Amino acid sequence: VQLQASGGGLVQDGGSLRLSCAGSGIILSVFSGSNLAWYRQAPGKERELVAIMYNGGTTNYADSVKGRFTISKDNAKRTVYLQMNSLKAEDTAVYYCNVRRPNGFPNYWGQGTQVTVSS
């Protein structure tokens, strides 16, 4: 199983980006039954949860991104998305996608995609 994250880049303050994380080799029942999440890690900081979509469809967001970021998925494509609007310099980080069953296994990570917001 491989998760391929893409969509990162350099954007100006106030801009938007859409991250994608496509799973290959993961069967539909595992993907659709998993919690899907985006994390980020800024230089010198610990990895933090940005957004999560539980397998029942409920979503939750870090306070710092509420109202600006939206997590979504396409089961048929085994892909999870993160739409990021009104980006700020403090959103600069490497963003990682995560697919994990509610019992914790299996637990898959993407390779990370860099998001840089210039002020």
Backbone as JSON Lines, residues from 0, in Angstrom:
{"i":0,"aa":"V","n":[0.84,-1.19,0.0],"ca":[0.0,0.0,0.0],"c":[0.87,1.24,0.0]}
{"i":1,"aa":"Q","n":[0.47,2.21,-0.81],"ca":[1.23,3.46,-0.88],"c":[0.25,4.62,-0.92]}
{"i":2,"aa":"L","n":[0.56,5.67,-0.16],"ca":[-0.22,6.89,-0.2],"c":[0.64,7.97,-0.84]}
{"i":3,"aa":"Q","n":[0.16,8.54,-1.92],"ca":[0.91,9.55,-2.66],"c":[0.25,10.9,-2.46]}
{"i":4,"aa":"A","n":[0.92,11.76,-1.73],"ca":[0.39,13.1,-1.48],"c":[0.9,14.06,-2.55]}
{"i":5,"aa":"S","n":[0.06,14.98,-2.93],"ca":[0.43,15.98,-3.93],"c":[-0.39,17.25,-3.71]}
{"i":6,"aa":"G","n":[-0.01,18.3,-4.45],"ca":[-0.77,19.53,-4.39],"c":[-0.14,20.65,-3.6]}
{"i":7,"aa":"G","n":[0.96,20.35,-2.91],"ca":[1.63,21.38,-2.16],"c":[2.34,22.36,-3.08]}
{"i":8,"aa":"G","n":[2.84,23.42,-2.5],"ca":[3.55,24.41,-3.28],"c":[3.7,25.71,-2.54]}
{"i":9,"aa":"L","n":[4.09,26.73,-3.29],"ca":[4.28,28.08,-2.74],"c":[3.07,28.92,-3.12]}
{"i":10,"aa":"V","n":[2.49,29.57,-2.13],"ca":[1.31,30.39,-2.37],"c":[1.4,31.64,-1.5]}
{"i":11,"aa":"Q","n":[0.8,32.7,-1.96],"ca":[0.82,33.95,-1.19],"c":[-0.22,33.91,-0.07]}
{"i":12,"aa":"D","n":[0.03,34.72,0.91],"ca":[-0.92,34.87,2.02],"c":[-2.31,35.17,1.47]}
{"i":13,"aa":"G","n":[-3.3,34.42,1.96],"ca":[-4.67,34.58,1.5],"c":[-5.05,33.68,0.34]}
{"i":14,"aa":"G","n":[-4.09,32.97,-0.18],"ca":[-4.33,32.08,-1.31],"c":[-4.92,30.74,-0.9]}
{"i":15,"aa":"S","n":[-5.07,29.87,-1.89],"ca":[-5.67,28.56,-1.68],"c":[-4.83,27.47,-2.32]}
{"i":16,"aa":"L","n":[-4.92,26.3,-1.74],"ca":[-4.32,25.09,-2.29],"c":[-5.24,23.93,-2.0]}
{"i":17,"aa":"R","n":[-5.15,22.92,-2.86],"ca":[-5.9,21.69,-2.62],"c":[-4.92,20.53,-2.62]}
{"i":18,"aa":"L","n":[-4.8,19.88,-1.49],"ca":[-3.94,18.72,-1.37],"c":[-4.73,17.46,-1.69]}
{"i":19,"aa":"S","n":[-4.05,16.51,-2.3],"ca":[-4.64,15.21,-2.6],"c":[-3.75,14.12,-2.05]}
{"i":20,"aa":"C","n":[-4.36,13.03,-1.68],"ca":[-3.61,11.87,-1.19],"c":[-4.27,10.64,-1.77]}
{"i":21,"aa":"A","n":[-3.6,10.04,-2.74],"ca":[-4.17,8.9,-3.44],"c":[-3.56,7.6,-2.94]}
{"i":22,"aa":"G","n":[-4.43,6.68,-2.6],"ca":[-3.97,5.39,-2.11],"c":[-3.92,4.37,-3.23]}
{"i":23,"aa":"S","n":[-2.81,3.68,-3.32],"ca":[-2.69,2.59,-4.29],"c":[-2.48,1.29,-3.53]}
{"i":24,"aa":"G","n":[-3.13,0.25,-4.02],"ca":[-2.98,-1.04,-3.36],"c":[-3.82,-1.21,-2.12]}
{"i":25,"aa":"I","n":[-4.74,-0.28,-1.89],"ca":[-5.59,-0.37,-0.71],"c":[-7.0,-0.71,-1.17]}
{"i":26,"aa":"I","n":[-7.57,-1.73,-0.56],"ca":[-8.88,-2.18,-1.0],"c":[-9.95,-1.24,-0.48]}
{"i":27,"aa":"L","n":[-11.07,-1.21,-1.19],"ca":[-12.11,-0.24,-0.91],"c":[-12.63,-0.36,0.52]}
{"i":28,"aa":"S","n":[-12.84,-1.57,0.99],"ca":[-13.41,-1.74,2.33],"c":[-12.49,-1.21,3.41]}
{"i":29,"aa":"V","n":[-11.18,-1.31,3.19],"ca":[-10.24,-0.77,4.16],"c":[-10.27,0.75,4.11]}
{"i":30,"aa":"F","n":[-10.24,1.31,2.91],"ca":[-10.23,2.76,2.77],"c":[-11.52,3.37,3.32]}
{"i":31,"aa":"S","n":[-12.65,2.83,2.91],"ca":[-13.92,3.43,3.33],"c":[-14.19,3.22,4.81]}
{"i":32,"aa":"G","n":[-13.58,2.22,5.39],"ca":[-13.79,1.95,6.81],"c":[-12.75,2.58,7.71]}
{"i":33,"aa":"S","n":[-11.88,3.37,7.13],"ca":[-10.79,3.99,7.89],"c":[-11.1,5.42,8.25]}
{"i":34,"aa":"N","n":[-10.41,5.88,9.28],"ca":[-10.36,7.31,9.57],"c":[-9.29,7.91,8.67]}
{"i":35,"aa":"L","n":[-9.61,9.03,8.06],"ca":[-8.7,9.69,7.12],"c":[-8.31,11.04,7.7]}
{"i":36,"aa":"A","n":[-7.04,11.34,7.67],"ca":[-6.6,12.55,8.34],"c":[-5.46,13.23,7.6]}
{"i":37,"aa":"W","n":[-5.32,14.5,7.87],"ca":[-4.17,15.29,7.45],"c":[-3.48,15.83,8.69]}
{"i":38,"aa":"Y","n":[-2.19,15.67,8.72],"ca":[-1.35,16.22,9.77],"c":[-0.37,17.2,9.1]}
{"i":39,"aa":"R","n":[0.25,18.0,9.93],"ca":[1.32,18.86,9.41],"c":[2.42,19.01,10.45]}
{"i":40,"aa":"Q","n":[3.6,19.29,9.94],"ca":[4.75,19.5,10.81],"c":[5.55,20.67,10.29]}
{"i":41,"aa":"A","n":[5.6,21.7,11.1],"ca":[6.4,22.88,10.77],"c":[7.81,22.71,11.34]}
{"i":42,"aa":"P","n":[8.78,23.42,10.79],"ca":[10.16,23.3,11.29],"c":[10.25,23.57,12.78]}
{"i":43,"aa":"G","n":[10.88,22.66,13.49],"ca":[11.07,22.84,14.92],"c":[9.86,22.54,15.78]}
{"i":44,"aa":"K","n":[8.79,22.07,15.14],"ca":[7.56,21.79,15.89],"c":[7.17,20.32,15.74]}
{"i":45,"aa":"E","n":[6.31,19.88,16.63],"ca":[5.83,18.51,16.55],"c":[4.73,18.4,15.49]}
{"i":46,"aa":"R","n":[4.55,17.2,15.01],"ca":[3.48,16.95,14.06],"c":[2.13,17.15,14.76]}
{"i":47,"aa":"E","n":[1.23,17.84,14.07],"ca":[-0.08,18.1,14.66],"c":[-1.19,17.69,13.72]}
{"i":48,"aa":"L","n":[-2.32,17.31,14.31],"ca":[-3.49,16.95,13.52],"c":[-4.15,18.22,13.0]}
{"i":49,"aa":"V","n":[-4.41,18.23,11.7],"ca":[-5.05,19.37,11.07],"c":[-6.54,19.11,10.86]}
{"i":50,"aa":"A","n":[-6.84,17.95,10.29],"ca":[-8.23,17.62,9.99],"c":[-8.38,16.11,9.95]}
{"i":51,"aa":"I","n":[-9.55,15.65,10.35],"ca":[-9.82,14.22,10.33],"c":[-11.25,13.98,9.91]}
{"i":52,"aa":"M","n":[-11.42,12.94,9.1],"ca":[-12.75,12.47,8.74],"c":[-12.86,11.04,9.26]}
{"i":53,"aa":"Y","n":[-13.76,10.84,10.22],"ca":[-13.95,9.52,10.77],"c":[-14.7,8.65,9.77]}
{"i":54,"aa":"N","n":[-14.63,7.35,9.96],"ca":[-15.2,6.45,8.95],"c":[-16.71,6.62,8.83]}
{"i":55,"aa":"G","n":[-17.34,7.2,9.82],"ca":[-18.78,7.47,9.72],"c":[-19.11,8.76,9.02]}
{"i":56,"aa":"G","n":[-18.08,9.54,8.69],"ca":[-18.29,10.79,7.97],"c":[-18.12,12.04,8.8]}
{"i":57,"aa":"T","n":[-18.09,11.9,10.1],"ca":[-17.9,13.08,10.96],"c":[-16.51,13.66,10.74]}
{"i":58,"aa":"T","n":[-16.43,14.97,10.74],"ca":[-15.14,15.63,10.57],"c":[-14.8,16.47,11.8]}
{"i":59,"aa":"N","n":[-13.52,16.69,11.96],"ca":[-13.05,17.53,13.05],"c":[-11.8,18.26,12.57]}
{"i":60,"aa":"Y","n":[-11.63,19.47,13.06],"ca":[-10.53,20.31,12.6],"c":[-9.79,20.93,13.78]}
{"i":61,"aa":"A","n":[-8.52,21.19,13.57],"ca":[-7.78,21.97,14.55],"c":[-8.39,23.37,14.6]}
{"i":62,"aa":"D","n":[-8.39,23.97,15.77],"ca":[-8.98,25.3,15.92],"c":[-8.36,26.3,14.96]}
{"i":63,"aa":"S","n":[-7.08,26.14,14.7],"ca":[-6.37,27.12,13.88],"c":[-6.79,27.1,12.41]}
{"i":64,"aa":"V","n":[-7.48,26.04,11.97],"ca":[-7.86,25.94,10.56],"c":[-9.37,25.9,10.36]}
{"i":65,"aa":"K","n":[-10.14,25.89,11.43],"ca":[-11.6,25.82,11.3],"c":[-12.11,26.98,10.47]}
{"i":66,"aa":"G","n":[-13.0,26.65,9.55],"ca":[-13.58,27.65,8.68],"c":[-12.74,27.96,7.45]}
{"i":67,"aa":"R","n":[-11.52,27.46,7.42],"ca":[-10.64,27.71,6.28],"c":[-10.3,26.43,5.5]}
{"i":68,"aa":"F","n":[-10.19,25.31,6.21],"ca":[-9.81,24.04,5.59],"c":[-11.01,23.1,5.57]}
{"i":69,"aa":"T","n":[-11.05,22.27,4.53],"ca":[-12.11,21.27,4.42],"c":[-11.52,19.95,3.96]}
{"i":70,"aa":"I","n":[-11.81,18.9,4.71],"ca":[-11.37,17.56,4.33],"c":[-12.51,16.85,3.63]}
{"i":71,"aa":"S","n":[-12.16,16.1,2.59],"ca":[-13.17,15.34,1.85],"c":[-12.51,14.09,1.28]}
{"i":72,"aa":"K","n":[-13.31,13.22,0.72],"ca":[-12.75,11.99,0.17],"c":[-13.54,11.52,-1.03]}
{"i":73,"aa":"D","n":[-12.9,10.67,-1.79],"ca":[-13.55,9.99,-2.9],"c":[-13.18,8.52,-2.75]}
{"i":74,"aa":"N","n":[-14.12,7.74,-2.25],"ca":[-13.83,6.33,-1.99],"c":[-13.43,5.59,-3.26]}
{"i":75,"aa":"A","n":[-14.13,5.87,-4.34],"ca":[-13.85,5.15,-5.59],"c":[-12.42,5.38,-6.06]}
{"i":76,"aa":"K","n":[-11.91,6.56,-5.79],"ca":[-10.53,6.89,-6.18],"c":[-9.54,6.62,-5.05]}
{"i":77,"aa":"R","n":[-10.03,6.17,-3.91],"ca":[-9.16,5.95,-2.75],"c":[-8.35,7.21,-2.45]}
{"i":78,"aa":"T","n":[-8.98,8.33,-2.51],"ca":[-8.29,9.6,-2.38],"c":[-8.94,10.48,-1.32]}
{"i":79,"aa":"V","n":[-8.1,11.1,-0.51],"ca":[-8.56,12.07,0.47],"c":[-7.98,13.43,0.1]}
{"i":80,"aa":"Y","n":[-8.79,14.46,0.28],"ca":[-8.42,15.81,-0.11],"c":[-8.38,16.75,1.09]}
{"i":81,"aa":"L","n":[-7.63,17.81,0.94],"ca":[-7.67,18.89,1.92],"c":[-7.7,20.2,1.14]}
{"i":82,"aa":"Q","n":[-8.85,20.85,1.15],"ca":[-8.98,22.16,0.54],"c":[-8.6,23.21,1.57]}
{"i":83,"aa":"M","n":[-7.61,24.02,1.21],"ca":[-7.1,25.01,2.14],"c":[-7.31,26.4,1.55]}
{"i":84,"aa":"N","n":[-8.1,27.2,2.21],"ca":[-8.39,28.56,1.77],"c":[-7.86,29.56,2.79]}
{"i":85,"aa":"S","n":[-7.75,30.78,2.37],"ca":[-7.3,31.87,3.25],"c":[-6.02,31.49,3.99]}
{"i":86,"aa":"L","n":[-5.08,30.99,3.24],"ca":[-3.85,30.49,3.84],"c":[-3.07,31.62,4.49]}
{"i":87,"aa":"K","n":[-2.39,31.24,5.58],"ca":[-1.59,32.18,6.34],"c":[-0.15,31.66,6.42]}
{"i":88,"aa":"A","n":[0.74,32.55,6.76],"ca":[2.15,32.15,6.88],"c":[2.32,31.02,7.89]}
{"i":89,"aa":"E","n":[1.52,31.02,8.93],"ca":[1.65,29.98,9.97],"c":[1.13,28.63,9.52]}
{"i":90,"aa":"D","n":[0.55,28.54,8.33],"ca":[0.16,27.26,7.77],"c":[1.32,26.58,7.06]}
{"i":91,"aa":"T","n":[2.43,27.27,6.95],"ca":[3.61,26.69,6.3],"c":[4.08,25.46,7.06]}
{"i":92,"aa":"A","n":[4.18,24.34,6.35],"ca":[4.56,23.08,6.97],"c":[4.61,21.99,5.9]}
{"i":93,"aa":"V","n":[5.11,20.84,6.31],"ca":[4.96,19.65,5.49],"c":[3.67,18.96,5.93]}
{"i":94,"aa":"Y","n":[2.82,18.67,4.96],"ca":[1.52,18.07,5.24],"c":[1.56,16.58,4.9]}
{"i":95,"aa":"Y","n":[1.05,15.78,5.83],"ca":[1.04,14.33,5.69],"c":[-0.39,13.8,5.75]}
{"i":96,"aa":"C","n":[-0.68,12.86,4.89],"ca":[-1.98,12.21,4.98],"c":[-1.84,10.89,5.73]}
{"i":97,"aa":"N","n":[-2.94,10.48,6.32],"ca":[-2.95,9.28,7.15],"c":[-4.25,8.53,6.94]}
{"i":98,"aa":"V","n":[-4.13,7.24,6.77],"ca":[-5.3,6.36,6.65],"c":[-5.14,5.3,7.72]}
{"i":99,"aa":"R","n":[-6.09,5.24,8.63],"ca":[-5.96,4.33,9.75],"c":[-7.32,3.77,10.14]}
{"i":100,"aa":"R","n":[-7.35,2.45,10.31],"ca":[-8.58,1.84,10.78],"c":[-8.85,2.29,12.22]}
{"i":101,"aa":"P","n":[-10.1,2.3,12.64],"ca":[-10.42,2.75,14.0],"c":[-9.7,1.97,15.1]}
{"i":102,"aa":"N","n":[-9.38,0.69,14.82],"ca":[-8.66,-0.09,15.85],"c":[-7.16,0.15,15.78]}
{"i":103,"aa":"G","n":[-6.74,1.04,14.89],"ca":[-5.33,1.42,14.82],"c":[-4.5,0.67,13.81]}
{"i":104,"aa":"F","n":[-5.07,-0.38,13.21],"ca":[-4.32,-1.16,12.25],"c":[-5.21,-1.58,11.1]}
{"i":105,"aa":"P","n":[-4.76,-1.45,9.84],"ca":[-3.48,-0.87,9.45],"c":[-3.46,0.64,9.58]}
{"i":106,"aa":"N","n":[-2.26,1.18,9.52],"ca":[-2.02,2.6,9.69],"c":[-1.02,3.04,8.62]}
{"i":107,"aa":"Y","n":[-1.52,3.79,7.65],"ca":[-0.69,4.17,6.5],"c":[-0.43,5.67,6.51]}
{"i":108,"aa":"W","n":[0.79,6.04,6.11],"ca":[1.18,7.44,6.01],"c":[1.63,7.77,4.6]}
{"i":109,"aa":"G","n":[1.29,8.97,4.14],"ca":[1.84,9.48,2.91],"c":[3.22,10.06,3.14]}
{"i":110,"aa":"Q","n":[3.88,10.42,2.06],"ca":[5.28,10.86,2.16],"c":[5.43,12.33,2.52]}
{"i":111,"aa":"G","n":[4.34,13.08,2.52],"ca":[4.43,14.49,2.87],"c":[4.54,15.38,1.65]}
{"i":112,"aa":"T","n":[3.88,16.51,1.72],"ca":[3.97,17.51,0.66],"c":[4.15,18.88,1.31]}
{"i":113,"aa":"Q","n":[5.08,19.65,0.77],"ca":[5.44,20.94,1.38],"c":[4.46,22.03,0.96]}
{"i":114,"aa":"V","n":[3.97,22.75,1.95],"ca":[3.15,23.93,1.72],"c":[3.87,25.12,2.31]}
{"i":115,"aa":"T","n":[4.12,26.12,1.48],"ca":[4.79,27.32,1.92],"c":[3.92,28.53,1.59]}
{"i":116,"aa":"V","n":[3.6,29.31,2.6],"ca":[2.77,30.49,2.43],"c":[3.64,31.71,2.68]}
{"i":117,"aa":"S","n":[3.75,32.54,1.66],"ca":[4.59,33.74,1.79],"c":[3.73,34.93,2.19]}
{"i":118,"aa":"S","n":[4.25,35.72,3.11],"ca":[3.49,36.89,3.59],"c":[3.9,38.15,2.85]}
